[in-house]
Coordinates of C-alpha atoms in Angstrom, one line a residue:
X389 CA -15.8 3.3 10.1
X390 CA -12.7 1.7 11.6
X391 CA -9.3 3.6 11.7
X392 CA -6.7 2.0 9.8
X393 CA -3.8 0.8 11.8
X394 CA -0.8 2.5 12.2
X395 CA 2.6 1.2 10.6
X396 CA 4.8 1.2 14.0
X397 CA 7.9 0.3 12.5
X398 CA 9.5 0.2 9.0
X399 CA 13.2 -1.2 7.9
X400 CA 14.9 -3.0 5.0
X401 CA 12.3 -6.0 4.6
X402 CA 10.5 -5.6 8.0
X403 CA 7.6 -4.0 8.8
X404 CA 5.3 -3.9 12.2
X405 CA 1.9 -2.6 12.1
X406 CA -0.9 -2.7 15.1
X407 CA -2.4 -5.6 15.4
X408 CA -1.0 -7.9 12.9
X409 CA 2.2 -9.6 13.0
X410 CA 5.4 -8.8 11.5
X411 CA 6.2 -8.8 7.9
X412 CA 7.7 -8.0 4.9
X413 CA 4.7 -6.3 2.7
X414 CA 1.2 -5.4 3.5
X415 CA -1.8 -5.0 2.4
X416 CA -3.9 -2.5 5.3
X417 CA -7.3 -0.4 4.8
X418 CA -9.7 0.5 7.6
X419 CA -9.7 -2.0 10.2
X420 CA -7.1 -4.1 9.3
X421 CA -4.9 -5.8 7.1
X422 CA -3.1 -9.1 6.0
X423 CA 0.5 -9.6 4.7
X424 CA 0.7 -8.5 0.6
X425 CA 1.4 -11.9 -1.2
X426 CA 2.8 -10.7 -4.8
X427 CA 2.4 -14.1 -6.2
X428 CA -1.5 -14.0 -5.8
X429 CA -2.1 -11.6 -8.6
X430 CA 1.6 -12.4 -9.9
X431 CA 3.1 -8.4 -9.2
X432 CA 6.6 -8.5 -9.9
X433 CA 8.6 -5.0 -9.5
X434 CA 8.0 -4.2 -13.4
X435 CA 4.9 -3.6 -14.9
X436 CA 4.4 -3.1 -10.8
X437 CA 1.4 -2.5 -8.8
X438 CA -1.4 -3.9 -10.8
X439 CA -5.0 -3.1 -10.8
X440 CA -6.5 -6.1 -9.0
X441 CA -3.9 -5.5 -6.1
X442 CA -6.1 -2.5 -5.5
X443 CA -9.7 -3.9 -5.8
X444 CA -10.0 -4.9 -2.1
X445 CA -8.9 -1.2 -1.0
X446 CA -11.9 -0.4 -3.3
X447 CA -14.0 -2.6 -1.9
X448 CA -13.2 -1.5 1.4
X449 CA -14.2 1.9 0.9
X450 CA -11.0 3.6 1.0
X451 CA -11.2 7.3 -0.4
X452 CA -7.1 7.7 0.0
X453 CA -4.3 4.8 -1.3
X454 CA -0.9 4.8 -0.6
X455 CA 1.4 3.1 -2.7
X456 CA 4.9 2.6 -1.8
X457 CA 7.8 1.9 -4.4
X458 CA 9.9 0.3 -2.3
X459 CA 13.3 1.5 -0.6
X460 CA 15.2 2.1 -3.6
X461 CA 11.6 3.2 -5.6
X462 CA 12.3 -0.2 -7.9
X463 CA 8.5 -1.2 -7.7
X464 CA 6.6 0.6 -10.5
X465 CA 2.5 1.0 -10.5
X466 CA 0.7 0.1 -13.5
X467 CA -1.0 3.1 -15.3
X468 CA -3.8 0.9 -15.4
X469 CA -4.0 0.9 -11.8
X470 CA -3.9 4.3 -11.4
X471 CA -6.6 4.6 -14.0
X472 CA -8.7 2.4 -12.0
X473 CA -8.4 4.7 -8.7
X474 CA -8.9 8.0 -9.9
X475 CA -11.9 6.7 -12.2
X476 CA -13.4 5.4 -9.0
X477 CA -12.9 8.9 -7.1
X478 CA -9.9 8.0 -4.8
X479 CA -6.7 10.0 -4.2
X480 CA -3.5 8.1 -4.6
X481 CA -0.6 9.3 -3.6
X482 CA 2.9 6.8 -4.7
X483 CA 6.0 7.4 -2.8
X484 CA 9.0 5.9 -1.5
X485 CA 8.3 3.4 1.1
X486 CA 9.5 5.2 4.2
X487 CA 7.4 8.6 3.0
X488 CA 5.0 6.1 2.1
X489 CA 4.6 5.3 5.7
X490 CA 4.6 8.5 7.4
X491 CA 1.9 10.2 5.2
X492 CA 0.0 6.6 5.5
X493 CA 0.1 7.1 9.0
X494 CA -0.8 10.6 9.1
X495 CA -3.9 10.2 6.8
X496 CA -4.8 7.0 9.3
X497 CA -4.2 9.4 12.5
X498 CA -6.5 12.1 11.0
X499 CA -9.6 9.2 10.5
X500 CA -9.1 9.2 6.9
X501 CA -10.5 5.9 5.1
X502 CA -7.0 5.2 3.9
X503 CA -5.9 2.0 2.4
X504 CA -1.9 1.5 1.2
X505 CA 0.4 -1.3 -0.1
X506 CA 3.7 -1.2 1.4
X507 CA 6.8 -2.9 0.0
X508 CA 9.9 -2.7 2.4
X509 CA 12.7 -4.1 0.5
X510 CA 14.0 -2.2 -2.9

């Protein structure tokens, strides 16, 4: 399986990651990743991370997620969504977006099938 890429960079509303270019949010799991559009599943900050945000991590075989809550931990998950990912087997872990990143990248580094959606603005 492919390692996922590595989150090179992280600030208030920019992010760089290997391979793709730079952004505000992302989506990444083993191989790659694309930029985390909120309005396709409508995700606002509250209710928060909802479960269909997840599926494709799911789909993509990820046995670790990483959810960030933003900078200032203003983006809430869903329980549903959490429900959804321990039902289906996988570790989540939800932290503030800069810890976020560092333990994304450490699970990533150690070949873990990790997946994450990264919010880098409040």
């Amino acid at each position: 399986m492919d390692r996922s890429p590595l989150i090179t960079h992280v600030s208030w509303g920019q992010m760089e990651v290997e391979g793709l270019a730079g952004g505000k949010d992302f989506v990444l799991y083993p191989g790659g990743g694309c930029p985390w559009d909120w309005n396709e599943y409508g995700t606002r900050h509250d209710p928060g991370i909802q479960p269909a945000e997840v599926r494709e991590l799911l789909d993509r075989r990820c046995t670790v997620v990483v959810l960030s809550q933003g900078m200032e931990r203003r983006l809430k998950t869903m329980p549903e969504t959490l429900r959804l990912l321990q039902e289906a087997g996988v570790a989540v872990h939800v932290e503030e977006t800069r810890g976020a990143v560092d333990l994304y990248n450490r699970l990533a580094t150690e070949s873990e099938p990790v997946g994450g959606l990264f919010h880098s603005t409040c």
